[in-house]
XYZ file of C-alpha atoms in Angstrom:
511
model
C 102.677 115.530 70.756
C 104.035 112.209 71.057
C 107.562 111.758 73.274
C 110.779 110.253 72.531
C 113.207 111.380 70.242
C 111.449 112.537 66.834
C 113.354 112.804 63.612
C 113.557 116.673 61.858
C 110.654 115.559 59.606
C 108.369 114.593 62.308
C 109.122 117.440 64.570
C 108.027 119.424 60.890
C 104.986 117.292 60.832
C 104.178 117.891 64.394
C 104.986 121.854 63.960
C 102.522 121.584 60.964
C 99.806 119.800 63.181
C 99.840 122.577 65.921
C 99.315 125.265 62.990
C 96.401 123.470 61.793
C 94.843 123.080 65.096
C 95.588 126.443 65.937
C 93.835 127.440 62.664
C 91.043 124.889 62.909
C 90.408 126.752 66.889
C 90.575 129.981 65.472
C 87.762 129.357 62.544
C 86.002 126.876 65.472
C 82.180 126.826 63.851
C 80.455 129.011 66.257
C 77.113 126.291 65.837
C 79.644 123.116 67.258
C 81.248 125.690 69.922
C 77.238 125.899 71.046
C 76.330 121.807 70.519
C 79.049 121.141 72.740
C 78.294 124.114 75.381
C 74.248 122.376 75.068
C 75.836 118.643 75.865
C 77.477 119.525 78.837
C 73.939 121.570 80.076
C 72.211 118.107 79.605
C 75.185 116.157 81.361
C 75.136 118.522 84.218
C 71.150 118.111 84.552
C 71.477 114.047 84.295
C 74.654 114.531 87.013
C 72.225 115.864 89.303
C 69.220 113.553 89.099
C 71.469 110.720 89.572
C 73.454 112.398 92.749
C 69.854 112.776 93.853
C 69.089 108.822 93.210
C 72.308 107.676 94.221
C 71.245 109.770 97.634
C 68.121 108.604 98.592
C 69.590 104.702 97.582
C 72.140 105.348 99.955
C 69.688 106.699 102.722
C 66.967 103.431 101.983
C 70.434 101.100 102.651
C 71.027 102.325 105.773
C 67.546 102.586 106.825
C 67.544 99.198 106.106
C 70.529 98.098 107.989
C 69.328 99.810 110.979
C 66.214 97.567 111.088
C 67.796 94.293 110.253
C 72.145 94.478 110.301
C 72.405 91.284 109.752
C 71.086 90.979 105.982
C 71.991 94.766 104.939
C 74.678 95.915 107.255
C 77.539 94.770 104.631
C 75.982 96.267 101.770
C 75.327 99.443 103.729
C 78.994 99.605 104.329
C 80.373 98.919 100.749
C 77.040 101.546 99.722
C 78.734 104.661 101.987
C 82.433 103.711 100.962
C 81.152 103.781 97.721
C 79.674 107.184 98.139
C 82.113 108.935 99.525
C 85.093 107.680 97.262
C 82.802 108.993 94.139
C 81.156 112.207 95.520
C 85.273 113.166 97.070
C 85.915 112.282 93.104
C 83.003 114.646 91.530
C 84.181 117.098 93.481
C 87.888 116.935 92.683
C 86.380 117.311 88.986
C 84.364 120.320 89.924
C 86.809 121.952 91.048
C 88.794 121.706 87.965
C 85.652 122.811 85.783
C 85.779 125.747 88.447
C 89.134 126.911 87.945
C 89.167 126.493 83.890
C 85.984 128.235 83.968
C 87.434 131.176 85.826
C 88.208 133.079 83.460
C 84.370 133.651 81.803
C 82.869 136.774 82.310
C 79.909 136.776 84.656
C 76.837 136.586 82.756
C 78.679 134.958 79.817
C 78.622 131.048 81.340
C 75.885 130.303 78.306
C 77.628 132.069 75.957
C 79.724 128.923 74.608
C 80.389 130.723 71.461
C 83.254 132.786 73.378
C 84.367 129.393 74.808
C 86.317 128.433 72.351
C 89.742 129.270 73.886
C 92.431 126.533 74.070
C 95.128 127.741 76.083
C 93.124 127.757 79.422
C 93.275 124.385 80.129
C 97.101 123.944 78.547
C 98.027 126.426 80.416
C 96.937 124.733 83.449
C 98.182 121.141 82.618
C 100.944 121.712 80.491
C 104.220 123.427 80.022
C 105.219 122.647 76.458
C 104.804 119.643 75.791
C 105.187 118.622 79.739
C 102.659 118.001 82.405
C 102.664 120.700 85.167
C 102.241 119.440 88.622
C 98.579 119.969 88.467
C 98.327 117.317 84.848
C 99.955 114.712 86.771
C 97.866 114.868 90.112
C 94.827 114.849 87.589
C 96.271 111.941 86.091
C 96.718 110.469 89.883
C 93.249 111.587 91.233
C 91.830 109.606 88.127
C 93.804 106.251 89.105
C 93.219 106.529 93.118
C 89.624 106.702 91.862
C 89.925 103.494 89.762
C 91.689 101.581 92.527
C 89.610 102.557 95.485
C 86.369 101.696 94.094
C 87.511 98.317 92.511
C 88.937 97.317 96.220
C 85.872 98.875 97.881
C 83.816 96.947 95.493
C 85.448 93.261 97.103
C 84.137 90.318 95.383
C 81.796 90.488 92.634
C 80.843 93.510 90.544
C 83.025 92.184 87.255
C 80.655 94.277 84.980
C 81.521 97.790 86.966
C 85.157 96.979 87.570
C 85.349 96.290 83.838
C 83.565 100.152 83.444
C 86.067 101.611 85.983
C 89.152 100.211 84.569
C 88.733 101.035 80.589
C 86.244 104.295 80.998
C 89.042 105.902 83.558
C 91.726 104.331 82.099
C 95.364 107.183 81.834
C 97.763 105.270 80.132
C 99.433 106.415 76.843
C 96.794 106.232 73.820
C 97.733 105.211 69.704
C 96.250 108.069 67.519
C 95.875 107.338 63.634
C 98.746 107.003 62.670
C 99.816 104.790 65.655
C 101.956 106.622 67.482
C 101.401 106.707 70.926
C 100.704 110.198 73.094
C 100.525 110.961 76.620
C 96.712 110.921 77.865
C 95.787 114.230 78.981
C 97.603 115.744 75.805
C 95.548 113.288 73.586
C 92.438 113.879 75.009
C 92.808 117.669 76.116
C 95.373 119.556 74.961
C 94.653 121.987 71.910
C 90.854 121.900 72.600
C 88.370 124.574 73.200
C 87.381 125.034 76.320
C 83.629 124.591 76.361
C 84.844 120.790 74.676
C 87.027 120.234 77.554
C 84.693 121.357 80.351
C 82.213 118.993 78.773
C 84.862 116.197 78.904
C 85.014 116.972 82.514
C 81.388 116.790 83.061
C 81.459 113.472 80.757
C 83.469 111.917 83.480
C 81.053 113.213 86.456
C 78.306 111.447 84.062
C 80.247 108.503 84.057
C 80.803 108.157 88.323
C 77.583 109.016 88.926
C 76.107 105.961 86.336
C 78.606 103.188 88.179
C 77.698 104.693 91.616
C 74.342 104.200 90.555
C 74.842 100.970 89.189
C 75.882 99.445 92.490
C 73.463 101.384 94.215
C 71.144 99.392 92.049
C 72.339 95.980 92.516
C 72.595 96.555 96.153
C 69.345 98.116 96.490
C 67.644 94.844 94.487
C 69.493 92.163 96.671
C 71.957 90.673 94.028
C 74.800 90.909 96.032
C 73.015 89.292 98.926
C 71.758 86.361 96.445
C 75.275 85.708 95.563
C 76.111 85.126 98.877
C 73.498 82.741 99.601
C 72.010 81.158 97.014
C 73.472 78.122 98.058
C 71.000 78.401 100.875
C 68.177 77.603 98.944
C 66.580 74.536 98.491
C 63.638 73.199 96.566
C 60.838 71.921 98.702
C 58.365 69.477 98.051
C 54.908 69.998 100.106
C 52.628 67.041 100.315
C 49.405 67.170 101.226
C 50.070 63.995 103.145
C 53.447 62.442 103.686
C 52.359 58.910 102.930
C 49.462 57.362 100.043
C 47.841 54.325 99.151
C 48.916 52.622 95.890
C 46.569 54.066 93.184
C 45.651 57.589 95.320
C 46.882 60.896 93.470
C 49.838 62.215 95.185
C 48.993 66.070 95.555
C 51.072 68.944 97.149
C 53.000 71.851 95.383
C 56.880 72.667 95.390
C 58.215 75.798 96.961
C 61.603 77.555 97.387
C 62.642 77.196 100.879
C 66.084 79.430 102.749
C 68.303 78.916 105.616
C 68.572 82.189 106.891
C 69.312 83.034 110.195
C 68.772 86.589 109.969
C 64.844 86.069 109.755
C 63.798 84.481 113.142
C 60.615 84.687 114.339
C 59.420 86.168 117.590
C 57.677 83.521 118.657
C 57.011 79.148 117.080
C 54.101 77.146 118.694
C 53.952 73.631 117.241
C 51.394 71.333 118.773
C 50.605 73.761 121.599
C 54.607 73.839 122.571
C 56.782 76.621 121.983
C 59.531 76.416 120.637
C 63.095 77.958 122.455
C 64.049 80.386 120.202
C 67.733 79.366 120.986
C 67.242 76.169 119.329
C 66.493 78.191 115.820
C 69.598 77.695 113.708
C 70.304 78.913 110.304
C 67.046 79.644 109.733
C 65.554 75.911 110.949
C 63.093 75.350 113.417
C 63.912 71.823 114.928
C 60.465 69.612 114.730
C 60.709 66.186 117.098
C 57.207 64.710 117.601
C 56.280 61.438 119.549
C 54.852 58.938 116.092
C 52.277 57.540 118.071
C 50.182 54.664 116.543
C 49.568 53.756 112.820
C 47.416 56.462 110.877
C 47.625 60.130 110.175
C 48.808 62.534 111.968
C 48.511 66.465 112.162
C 50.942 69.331 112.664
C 49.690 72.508 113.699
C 51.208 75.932 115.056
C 52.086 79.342 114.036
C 55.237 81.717 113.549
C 55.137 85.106 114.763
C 56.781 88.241 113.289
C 56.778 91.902 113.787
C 56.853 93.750 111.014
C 56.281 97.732 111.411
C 55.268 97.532 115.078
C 52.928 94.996 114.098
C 52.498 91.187 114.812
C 52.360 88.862 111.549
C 51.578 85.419 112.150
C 51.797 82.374 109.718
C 50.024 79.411 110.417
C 51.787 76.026 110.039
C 49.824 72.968 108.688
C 51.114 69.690 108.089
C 50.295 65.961 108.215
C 52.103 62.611 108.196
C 51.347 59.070 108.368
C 52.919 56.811 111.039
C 53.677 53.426 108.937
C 54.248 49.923 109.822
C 58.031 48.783 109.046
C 58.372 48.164 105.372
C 60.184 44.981 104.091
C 61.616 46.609 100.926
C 64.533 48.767 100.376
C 64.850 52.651 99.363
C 67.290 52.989 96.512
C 67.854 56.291 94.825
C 69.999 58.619 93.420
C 70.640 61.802 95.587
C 70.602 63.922 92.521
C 69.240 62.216 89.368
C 67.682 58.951 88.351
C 70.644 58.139 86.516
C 74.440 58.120 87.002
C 77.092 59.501 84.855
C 80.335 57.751 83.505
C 83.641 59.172 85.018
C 82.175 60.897 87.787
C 81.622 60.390 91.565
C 77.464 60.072 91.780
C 76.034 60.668 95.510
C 73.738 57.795 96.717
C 71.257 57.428 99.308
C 70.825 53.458 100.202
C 67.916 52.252 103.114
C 65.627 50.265 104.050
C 63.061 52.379 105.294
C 63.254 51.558 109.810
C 66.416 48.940 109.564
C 69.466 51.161 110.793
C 72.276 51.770 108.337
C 74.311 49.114 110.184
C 72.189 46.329 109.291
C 72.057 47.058 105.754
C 74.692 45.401 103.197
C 74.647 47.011 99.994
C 76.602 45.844 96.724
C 77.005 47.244 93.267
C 79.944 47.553 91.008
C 81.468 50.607 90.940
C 79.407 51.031 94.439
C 81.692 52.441 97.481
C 80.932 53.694 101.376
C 81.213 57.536 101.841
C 81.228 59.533 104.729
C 77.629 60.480 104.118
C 75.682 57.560 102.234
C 77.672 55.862 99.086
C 79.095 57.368 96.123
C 78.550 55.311 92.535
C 81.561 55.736 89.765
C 80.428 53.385 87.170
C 82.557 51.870 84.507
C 81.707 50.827 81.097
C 78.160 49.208 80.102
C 74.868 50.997 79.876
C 72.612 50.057 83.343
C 74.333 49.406 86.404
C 72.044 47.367 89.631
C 72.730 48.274 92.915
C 71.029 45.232 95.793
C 70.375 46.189 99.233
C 70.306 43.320 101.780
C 68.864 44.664 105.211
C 68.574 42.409 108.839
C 65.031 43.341 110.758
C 64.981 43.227 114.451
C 63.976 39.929 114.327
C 66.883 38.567 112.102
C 64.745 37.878 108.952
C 66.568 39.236 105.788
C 64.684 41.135 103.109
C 66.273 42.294 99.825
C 65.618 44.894 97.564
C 67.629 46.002 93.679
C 67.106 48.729 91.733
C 68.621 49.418 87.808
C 70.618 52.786 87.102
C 71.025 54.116 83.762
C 74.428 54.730 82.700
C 75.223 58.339 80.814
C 78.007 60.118 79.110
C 78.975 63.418 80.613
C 76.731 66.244 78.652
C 78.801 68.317 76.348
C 80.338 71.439 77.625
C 79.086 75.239 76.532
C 81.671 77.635 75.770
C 81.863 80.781 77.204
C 83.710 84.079 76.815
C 83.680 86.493 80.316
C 81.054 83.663 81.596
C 78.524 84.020 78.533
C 77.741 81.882 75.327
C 74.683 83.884 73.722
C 74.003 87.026 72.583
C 76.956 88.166 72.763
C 78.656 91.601 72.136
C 81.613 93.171 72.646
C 84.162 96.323 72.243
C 87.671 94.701 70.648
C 89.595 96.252 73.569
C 87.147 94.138 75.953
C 87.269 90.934 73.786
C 91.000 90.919 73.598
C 91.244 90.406 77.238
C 87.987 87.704 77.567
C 88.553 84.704 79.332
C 87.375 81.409 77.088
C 85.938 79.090 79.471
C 84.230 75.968 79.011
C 80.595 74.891 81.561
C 78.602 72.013 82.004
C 75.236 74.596 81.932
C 71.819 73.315 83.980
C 74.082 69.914 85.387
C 73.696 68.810 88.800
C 77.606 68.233 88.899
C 79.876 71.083 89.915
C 82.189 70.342 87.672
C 84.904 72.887 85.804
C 86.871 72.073 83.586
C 89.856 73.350 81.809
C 89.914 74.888 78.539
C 93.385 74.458 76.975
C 92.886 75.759 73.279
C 90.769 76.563 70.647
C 90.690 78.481 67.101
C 89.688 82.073 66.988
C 88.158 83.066 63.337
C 87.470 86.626 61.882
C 85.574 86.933 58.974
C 87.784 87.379 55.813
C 90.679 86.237 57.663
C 92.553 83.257 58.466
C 92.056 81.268 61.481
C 94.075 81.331 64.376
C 95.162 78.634 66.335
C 95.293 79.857 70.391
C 96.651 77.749 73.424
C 95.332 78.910 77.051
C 92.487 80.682 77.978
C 92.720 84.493 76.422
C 93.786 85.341 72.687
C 97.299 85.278 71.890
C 99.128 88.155 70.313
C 98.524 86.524 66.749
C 94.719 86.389 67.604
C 94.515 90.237 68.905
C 96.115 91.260 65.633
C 93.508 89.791 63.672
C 91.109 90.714 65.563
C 92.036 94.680 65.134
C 90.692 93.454 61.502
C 87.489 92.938 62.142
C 85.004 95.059 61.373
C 82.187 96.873 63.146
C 79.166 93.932 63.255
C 81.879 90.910 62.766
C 80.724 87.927 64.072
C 83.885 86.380 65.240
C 84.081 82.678 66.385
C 86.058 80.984 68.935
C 86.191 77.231 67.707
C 87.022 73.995 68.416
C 87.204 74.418 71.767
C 89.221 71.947 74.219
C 89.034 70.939 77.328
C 90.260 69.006 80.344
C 88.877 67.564 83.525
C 91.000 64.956 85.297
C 90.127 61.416 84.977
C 86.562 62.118 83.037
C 86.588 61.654 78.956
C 85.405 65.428 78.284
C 82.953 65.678 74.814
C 83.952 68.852 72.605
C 83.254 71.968 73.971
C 80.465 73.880 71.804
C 81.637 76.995 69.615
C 80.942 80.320 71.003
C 80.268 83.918 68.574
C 80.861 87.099 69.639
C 79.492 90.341 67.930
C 82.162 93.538 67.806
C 80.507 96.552 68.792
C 83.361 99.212 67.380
């Protein structure tokens, strides 16, 4: 029962509640002793199907490393720590199933109806109402689990850590009456045994389904692609690289990566190969005498072996060698407008005049490291004039007209999501309310510094910060199972740039 010093009348009451259980255990229904003794049969079968998946994903990971380390080796590694810190854990549990189930009479393991026995397992964690030795190194096993895997886990993963921390979770729990009892006497002590061995195989269930779950995600390349997505780029493939005015422009876009773990045996461009030293994140360099005026062809292959055999992939390209142009190229490096408050990357030439002999002017115009940056000011268009000097010293001048925009408004979010949403109240009370500027070519983040969190039936709640205040999490125990609750009027801050309401985010509670 719950610690601390008790009063006569709730020792009485907790005297009372040991009776009843006792009674309730003696008059156990023999049909809910056998549903329970049937659960743990189908646990133990699913436990064993995934310790067989989880096996052979472990064995494709390293196969995989061993043919190319540099892509898989990492997630081979976390994949065997992960492995061993869960099957050392399934076996701790089995071992405690093993002892408990000691005592059963050979040939009487499917007889669940005899199960129903409650001092084998508080006899085993408990004196009294104290935790033997072996309760508390449960209690420890259970944590050192927790922690292990969340460290082994490193970056990423917030949907398992979030698992491991509230499904294995040993701290003290509030019954019905809210008093708050130790965890293994709350969740063990006074039942049957067939109900706790299937507790025990409940938690097997449960490390095998988040060993499988990363498994999964490293198995399908998601922890590689959020590692490198920033290596992809968008590609544009002509079918020429220059046109005449009126001529269709045709070609197709692909998704290009720098990745220097796929090099090819062998590059022939032009009928030269190419020093495989010179390959560098994934890019083979291309330099190419321009010759005269007209077009021009690329040709080669790339080899690969793949299985012991040799793959090759043609390359194919054209371009056009121009004369020198007399107008300027003026664009924006990531949109064919510019935003108010914000720094906007710009790419100013005339195409072959050097950047030195180019003067460019605009207001709110300024020199980077890399091209210009534009940070206009108020108005609606800004123009942006390019004066370049040819060899010769003739001038020739060129303007383009920007568009001036607001900022977008900002999405909210709550634990990085703003649709669909659903959650436990114990998970929603610790969400993080953030605020994102969603599909923007800006990586911008800004602040959120309050907002209003409703319940239906109940009266809002003003929050400051990020997470819900102790006011908020008491309403929130209110709500009811299918409660759309709504975190409103969102603010937030992002220095120096006039940020638009955030949008209103709703959340579905799934207890």
């Amino acid at each position: 029962m719950a610690g601390g010093k008790q009063s006569p009348r709730q020792k009485m009451i907790n005297l009372m509640y040991l009776v009843f259980i006792a009674m309730l255990a003696l008059n156990m229904s023999k049909e809910v002793l056998q549903a329970f003794g049937l659960i743990e049969e189908n646990l133990s079968t699913s436990n064993t199907a995934l310790a067989e998946v989880n096996s052979a994903a472990l064995a494709d990971l390293n196969q995989k490393a061993a043919t190319n380390a540099a892509q898989y080796e990492a997630a081979a590694a976390t994949a065997q720590q992960v492995s061993k810190l869960s099957n050392d854990y399934n076996d701790y549990l089995a071992s405690i199933k093993l002892k408990l189930t000691s005592t059963i009479e050979e040939g009487s393991e499917k007889d669940y109806q005899t199960q129903d026995k409650t001092d084998v397992l508080d006899n085993a964690f408990f004196v009294g109402d104290k935790l033997k030795l072996e309760g508390k190194e449960f209690k420890s096993n259970m944590n050192q689990y927790k922690n292990d895997m969340i460290a082994a886990l490193g970056e990423g993963y917030p949907g398992v850590k979030s698992d491991l921390t509230s499904k294995f979770d040993t701290s003290d729990v509030s019954d019905r009456e809210g008093l708050k009892r130790e965890y293994l006497e709350y969740n063990y002590k006074g039942y049957p045994l067939i109900a706790s061995k299937t507790k025990l195989t409940l938690l097997q269930n449960e490390v095998r389904n988040i060993q499988s779950d990363v498994m999964s995600q490293l198995l399908q390349g998601k922890l590689i692609q959020i590692a490198s997505m920033n290596n992809y780029k968008a590609i544009v493939n002509l079918d020429k690289s220059a046109f005449f005015s009126g001529e269709a422009v045709t070609g197709s876009v692909v998704l290009g990566r720098y990745d220097d773990t796929t090099v090819p045996s062998k590059v022939v461009i032009n009928g030269q190969e190419v020093n495989k030293a010179d390959i560098k994140n994934g890019q083979i360099p291309l330099k190419l005498g321009s010759g005269s005026v007209g077009e021009k062809e690329i040709t080669g292959y790339m080899e690969f072996i793949e299985n012991d055999k040799i793959i090759k992939i043609p390359i194919e390209s054209q371009y056009a060698v121009i004369p020198k142009p007399n107008s300027a190229t003026i664009s924006a490096d990531k949109m064919n407008v510019v935003y108010r408050g914000v720094e906007n990357p710009m790419t100013v030439a005339f195409a072959g005049i050097p950047d030195n002999k180019v003067n460019v002017s605009g207001a709110g115009l300024s020199k980077a490291s890399t091209g210009y940056m534009m940070k206009p000011g108020a108005g609606k268009t800004v123009t942006i004039t390019a004066t370049g000097t040819l060899p010769n010293g003739d001038k020739v001048s060129d303007f383009k007209e920007f568009r001036i925009k607001n900022l977008p408004r900002p999405t909210g979010m709550v634990s990085k999501a703003y649709e669909n949403i659903a959650k436990t109240r114990a998970n929603l009370a610790i969400s993080t309310v953030s605020a994102e500027f969603l599909d923007f070519d800006f990586d911008l983040t800004p602040r959120v510094t309050s907002f209003l969190f409703k319940v239906p039936g109940q009266p809002s709640v003003p929050v400051s910060g990020t997470k819900l205040s102790a006011s908020a999490t008491n309403v929130l125990r209110k709500a009811r199972k299918g409660d759309l609750v709504q975190f409103a009027q969102i603010k937030a801050v992002l220095p120096g740039v006039n940020v638009q309401s955030v949008s209103d985010v709703t959340v579905e509670i799934t207890d």
